[in-house]
PDB file of C-alpha atoms in Angstrom:
ATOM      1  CA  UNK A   1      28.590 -15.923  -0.996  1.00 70.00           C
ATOM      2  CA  UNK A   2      28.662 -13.118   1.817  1.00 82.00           C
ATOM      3  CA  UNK A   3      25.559 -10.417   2.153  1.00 82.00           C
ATOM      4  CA  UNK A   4      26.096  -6.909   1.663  1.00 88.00           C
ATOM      5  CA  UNK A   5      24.969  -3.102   2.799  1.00 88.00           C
ATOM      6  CA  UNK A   6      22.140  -3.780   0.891  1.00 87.00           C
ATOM      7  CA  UNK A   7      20.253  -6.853   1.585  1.00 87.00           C
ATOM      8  CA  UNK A   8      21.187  -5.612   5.101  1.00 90.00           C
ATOM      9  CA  UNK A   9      18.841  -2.529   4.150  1.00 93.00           C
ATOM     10  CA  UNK A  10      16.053  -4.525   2.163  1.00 92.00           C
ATOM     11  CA  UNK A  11      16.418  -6.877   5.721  1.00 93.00           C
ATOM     12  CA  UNK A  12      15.744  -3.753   8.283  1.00 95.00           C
ATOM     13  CA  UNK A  13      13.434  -1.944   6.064  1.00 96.00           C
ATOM     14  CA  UNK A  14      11.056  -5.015   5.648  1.00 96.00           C
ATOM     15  CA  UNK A  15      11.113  -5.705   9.486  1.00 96.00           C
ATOM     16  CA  UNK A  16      10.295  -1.755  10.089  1.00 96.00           C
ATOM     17  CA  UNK A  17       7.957  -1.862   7.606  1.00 96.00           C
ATOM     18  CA  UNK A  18       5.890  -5.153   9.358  1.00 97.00           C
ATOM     19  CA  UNK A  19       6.802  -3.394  12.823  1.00 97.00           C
ATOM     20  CA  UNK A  20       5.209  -0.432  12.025  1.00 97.00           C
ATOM     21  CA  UNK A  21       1.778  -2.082  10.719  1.00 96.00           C
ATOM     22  CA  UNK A  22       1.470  -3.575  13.803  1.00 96.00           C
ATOM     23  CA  UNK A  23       1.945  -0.623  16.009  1.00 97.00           C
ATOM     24  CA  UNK A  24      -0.384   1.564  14.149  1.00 96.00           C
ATOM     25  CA  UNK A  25      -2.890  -1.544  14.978  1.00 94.00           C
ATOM     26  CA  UNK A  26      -2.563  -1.401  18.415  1.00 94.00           C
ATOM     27  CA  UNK A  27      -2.457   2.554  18.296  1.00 95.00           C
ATOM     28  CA  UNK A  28      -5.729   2.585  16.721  1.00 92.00           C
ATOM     29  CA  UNK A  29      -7.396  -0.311  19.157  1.00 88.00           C
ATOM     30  CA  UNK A  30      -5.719   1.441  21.883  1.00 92.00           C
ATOM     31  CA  UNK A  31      -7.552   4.557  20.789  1.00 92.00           C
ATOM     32  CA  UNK A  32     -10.575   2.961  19.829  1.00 87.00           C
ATOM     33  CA  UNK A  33     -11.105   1.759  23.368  1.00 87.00           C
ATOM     34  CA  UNK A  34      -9.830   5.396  25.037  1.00 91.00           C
ATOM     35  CA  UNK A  35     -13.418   6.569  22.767  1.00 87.00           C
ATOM     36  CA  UNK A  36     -15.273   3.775  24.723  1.00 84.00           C
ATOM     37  CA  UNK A  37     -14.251   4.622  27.932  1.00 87.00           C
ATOM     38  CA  UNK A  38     -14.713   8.376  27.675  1.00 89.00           C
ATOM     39  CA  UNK A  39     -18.459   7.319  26.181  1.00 85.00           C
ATOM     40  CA  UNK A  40     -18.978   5.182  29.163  1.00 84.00           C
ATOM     41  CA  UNK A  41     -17.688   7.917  32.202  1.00 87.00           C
ATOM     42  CA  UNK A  42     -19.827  10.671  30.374  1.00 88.00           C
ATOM     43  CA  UNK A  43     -23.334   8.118  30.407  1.00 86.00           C
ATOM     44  CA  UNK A  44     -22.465   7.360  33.903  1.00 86.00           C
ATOM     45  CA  UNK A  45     -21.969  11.093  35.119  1.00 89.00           C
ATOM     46  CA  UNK A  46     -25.142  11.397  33.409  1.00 88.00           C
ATOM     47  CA  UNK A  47     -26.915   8.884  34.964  1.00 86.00           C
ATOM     48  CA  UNK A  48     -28.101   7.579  31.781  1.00 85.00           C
ATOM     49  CA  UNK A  49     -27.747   3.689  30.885  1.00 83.00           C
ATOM     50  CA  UNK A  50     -24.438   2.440  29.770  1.00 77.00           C
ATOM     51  CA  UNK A  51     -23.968   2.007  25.814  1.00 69.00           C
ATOM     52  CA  UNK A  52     -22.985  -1.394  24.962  1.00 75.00           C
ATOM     53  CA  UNK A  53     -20.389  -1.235  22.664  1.00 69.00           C
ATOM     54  CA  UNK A  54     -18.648  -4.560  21.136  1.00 68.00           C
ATOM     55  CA  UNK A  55     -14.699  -4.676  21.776  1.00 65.00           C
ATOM     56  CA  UNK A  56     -13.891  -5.736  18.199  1.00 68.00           C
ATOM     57  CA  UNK A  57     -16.258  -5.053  15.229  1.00 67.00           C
ATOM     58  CA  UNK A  58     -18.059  -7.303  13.323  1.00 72.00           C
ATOM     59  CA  UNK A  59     -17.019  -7.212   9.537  1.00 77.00           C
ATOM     60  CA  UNK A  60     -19.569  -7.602   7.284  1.00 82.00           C
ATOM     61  CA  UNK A  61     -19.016 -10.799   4.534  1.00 85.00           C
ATOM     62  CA  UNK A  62     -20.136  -9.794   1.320  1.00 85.00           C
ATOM     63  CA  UNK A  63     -20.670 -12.629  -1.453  1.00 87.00           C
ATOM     64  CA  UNK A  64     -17.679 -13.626  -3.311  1.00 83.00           C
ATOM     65  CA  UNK A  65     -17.344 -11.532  -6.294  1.00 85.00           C
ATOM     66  CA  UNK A  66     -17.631 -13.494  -9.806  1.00 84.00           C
ATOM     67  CA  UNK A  67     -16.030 -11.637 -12.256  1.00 87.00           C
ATOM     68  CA  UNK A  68     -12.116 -11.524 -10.102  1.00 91.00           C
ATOM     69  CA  UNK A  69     -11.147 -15.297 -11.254  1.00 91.00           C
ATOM     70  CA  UNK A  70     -11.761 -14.104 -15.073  1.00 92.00           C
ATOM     71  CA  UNK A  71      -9.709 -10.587 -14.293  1.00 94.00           C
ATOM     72  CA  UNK A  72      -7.340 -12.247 -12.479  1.00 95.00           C
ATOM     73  CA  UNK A  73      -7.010 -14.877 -15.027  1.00 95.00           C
ATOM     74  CA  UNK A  74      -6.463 -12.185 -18.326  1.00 96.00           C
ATOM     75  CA  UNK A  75      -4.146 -10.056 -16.140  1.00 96.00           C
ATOM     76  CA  UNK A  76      -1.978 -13.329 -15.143  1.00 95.00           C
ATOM     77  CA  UNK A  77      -2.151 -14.567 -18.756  1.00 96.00           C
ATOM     78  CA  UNK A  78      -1.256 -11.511 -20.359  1.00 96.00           C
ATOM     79  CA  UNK A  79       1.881 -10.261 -18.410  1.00 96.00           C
ATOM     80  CA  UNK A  80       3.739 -13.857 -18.734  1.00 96.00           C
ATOM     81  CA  UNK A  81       2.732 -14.142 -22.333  1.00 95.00           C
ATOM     82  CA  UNK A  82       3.657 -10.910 -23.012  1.00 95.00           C
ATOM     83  CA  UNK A  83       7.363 -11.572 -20.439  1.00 93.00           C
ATOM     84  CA  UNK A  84       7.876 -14.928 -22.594  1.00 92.00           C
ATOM     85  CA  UNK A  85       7.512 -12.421 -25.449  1.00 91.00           C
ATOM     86  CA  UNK A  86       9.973 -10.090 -24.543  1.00 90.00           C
ATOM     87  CA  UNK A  87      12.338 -12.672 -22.922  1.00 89.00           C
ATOM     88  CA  UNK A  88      12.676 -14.726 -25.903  1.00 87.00           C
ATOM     89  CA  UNK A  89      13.793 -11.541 -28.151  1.00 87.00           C
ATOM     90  CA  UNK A  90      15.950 -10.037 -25.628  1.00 87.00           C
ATOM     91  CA  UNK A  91      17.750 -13.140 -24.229  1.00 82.00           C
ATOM     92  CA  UNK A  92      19.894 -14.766 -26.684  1.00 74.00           C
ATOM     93  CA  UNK A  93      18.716 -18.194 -28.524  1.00 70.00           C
ATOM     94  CA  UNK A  94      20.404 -20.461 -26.541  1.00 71.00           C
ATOM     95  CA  UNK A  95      18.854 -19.620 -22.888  1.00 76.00           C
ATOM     96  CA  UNK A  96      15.908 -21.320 -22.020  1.00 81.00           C
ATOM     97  CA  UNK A  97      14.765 -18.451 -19.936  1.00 85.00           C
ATOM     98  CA  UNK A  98      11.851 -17.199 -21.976  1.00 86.00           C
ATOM     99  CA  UNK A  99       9.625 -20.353 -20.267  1.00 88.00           C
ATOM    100  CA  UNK A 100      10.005 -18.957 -16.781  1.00 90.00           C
ATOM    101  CA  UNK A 101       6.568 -17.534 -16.668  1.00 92.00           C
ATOM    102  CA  UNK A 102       4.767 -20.327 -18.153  1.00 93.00           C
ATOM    103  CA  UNK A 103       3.159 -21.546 -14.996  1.00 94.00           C
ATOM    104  CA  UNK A 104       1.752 -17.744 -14.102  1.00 95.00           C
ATOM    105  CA  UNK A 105       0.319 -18.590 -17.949  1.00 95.00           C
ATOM    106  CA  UNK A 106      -1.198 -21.707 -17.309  1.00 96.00           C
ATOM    107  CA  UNK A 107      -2.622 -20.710 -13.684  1.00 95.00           C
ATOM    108  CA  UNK A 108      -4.471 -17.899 -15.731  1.00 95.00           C
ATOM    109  CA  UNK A 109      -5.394 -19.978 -18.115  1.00 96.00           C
ATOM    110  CA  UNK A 110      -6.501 -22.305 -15.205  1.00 95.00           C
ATOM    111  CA  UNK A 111      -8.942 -19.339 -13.544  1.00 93.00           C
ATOM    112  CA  UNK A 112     -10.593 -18.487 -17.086  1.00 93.00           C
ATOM    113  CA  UNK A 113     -11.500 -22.154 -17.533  1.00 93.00           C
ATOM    114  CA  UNK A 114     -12.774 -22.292 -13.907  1.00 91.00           C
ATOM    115  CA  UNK A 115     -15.118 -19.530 -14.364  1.00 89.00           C
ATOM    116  CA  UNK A 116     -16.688 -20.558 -17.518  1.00 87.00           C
ATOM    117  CA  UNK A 117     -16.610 -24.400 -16.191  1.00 88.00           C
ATOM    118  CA  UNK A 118     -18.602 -23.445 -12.954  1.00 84.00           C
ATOM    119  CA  UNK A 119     -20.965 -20.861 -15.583  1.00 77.00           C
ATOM    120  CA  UNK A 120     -24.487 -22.002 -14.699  1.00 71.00           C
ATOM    121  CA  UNK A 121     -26.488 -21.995 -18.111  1.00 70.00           C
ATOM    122  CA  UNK A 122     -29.090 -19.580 -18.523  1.00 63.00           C
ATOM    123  CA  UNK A 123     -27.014 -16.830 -16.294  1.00 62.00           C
ATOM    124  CA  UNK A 124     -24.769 -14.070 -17.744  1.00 61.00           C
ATOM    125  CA  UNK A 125     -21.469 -13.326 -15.712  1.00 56.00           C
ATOM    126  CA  UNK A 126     -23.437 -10.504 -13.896  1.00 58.00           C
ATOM    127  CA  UNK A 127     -25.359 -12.843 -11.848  1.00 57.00           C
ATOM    128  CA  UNK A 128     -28.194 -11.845 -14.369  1.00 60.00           C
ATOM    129  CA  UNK A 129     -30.572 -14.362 -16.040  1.00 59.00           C
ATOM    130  CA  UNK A 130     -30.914 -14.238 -19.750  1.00 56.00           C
ATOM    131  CA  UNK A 131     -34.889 -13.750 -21.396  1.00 59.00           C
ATOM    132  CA  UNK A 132     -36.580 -16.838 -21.794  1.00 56.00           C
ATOM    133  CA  UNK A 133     -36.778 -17.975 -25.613  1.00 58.00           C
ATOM    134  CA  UNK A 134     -39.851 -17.478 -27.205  1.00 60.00           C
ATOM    135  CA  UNK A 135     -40.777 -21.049 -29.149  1.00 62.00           C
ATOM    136  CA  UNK A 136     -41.332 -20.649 -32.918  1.00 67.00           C
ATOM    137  CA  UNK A 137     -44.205 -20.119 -34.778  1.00 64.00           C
ATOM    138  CA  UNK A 138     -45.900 -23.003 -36.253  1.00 55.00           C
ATOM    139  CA  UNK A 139     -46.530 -22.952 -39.788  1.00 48.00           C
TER     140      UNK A 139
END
């Protein structure tokens, strides 16, 4: 099986497309610290203290998000339900075909259980508790 013009093309334009990320990261470190140093000369000429500045940012970690393993779970669950769908009308009866995207099925499947397995009672999926229950009224 020999290659062709095109997966030459798809070949180049993913490696320009990866090469290019990376440059506009340096481009924007390199300018990043070009800011610093221009900060730094100007406090200096005016005599004032030097700003600290840290070379790389600290990102901030925010808690993990609850509700993306039950979105990510219906998305995943619907498109290879619905591709099985369409695969097994389209494709005639005696391809096999129409099971390809049974695992992307079962791994949403897999992330709807593991949110409502890992559900702590007494907690909606908002993080929210419910009201306690009021008892009953004797008789």
């Amino acid at each position: 099986m020999g290659y062709r013009v095109g997966d030459g093309l798809v070949t180049l334009s993913l490696a320009g497309c990866i090469i290019g990320y990376l440059y506009m990261k340096h481009q924007s470190g390199q300018k990043r610290m070009e800011i610093i140093h221009l900060e730094r000369m100007a406090a200096m000429e005016k005599g004032i203290p030097l700003p600290e500045f840290p070379l790389e940012p600290s990102r901030e970690r925010r808690p993990p998000d609850p509700t993306v393993a039950p979105i990510l779970g219906m998305v995943l669950l619907s498109l290879s339900v619905g591709t099985m769908i369409v695969l097994s009308l389209i494709l005639e009866s005696s391809h096999g075909f129409w099971v390809a995207p049974l695992p992307f099925a079962f791994l949403g499947v897999g992330l709807i259980a593991y949110h409502y397995l890992l559900a702590k009672p007494g907690v909606n999926t908002s993080g929210e508790r419910f009201p306690a229950r009021r008892p009953r009224a004797e008789r």
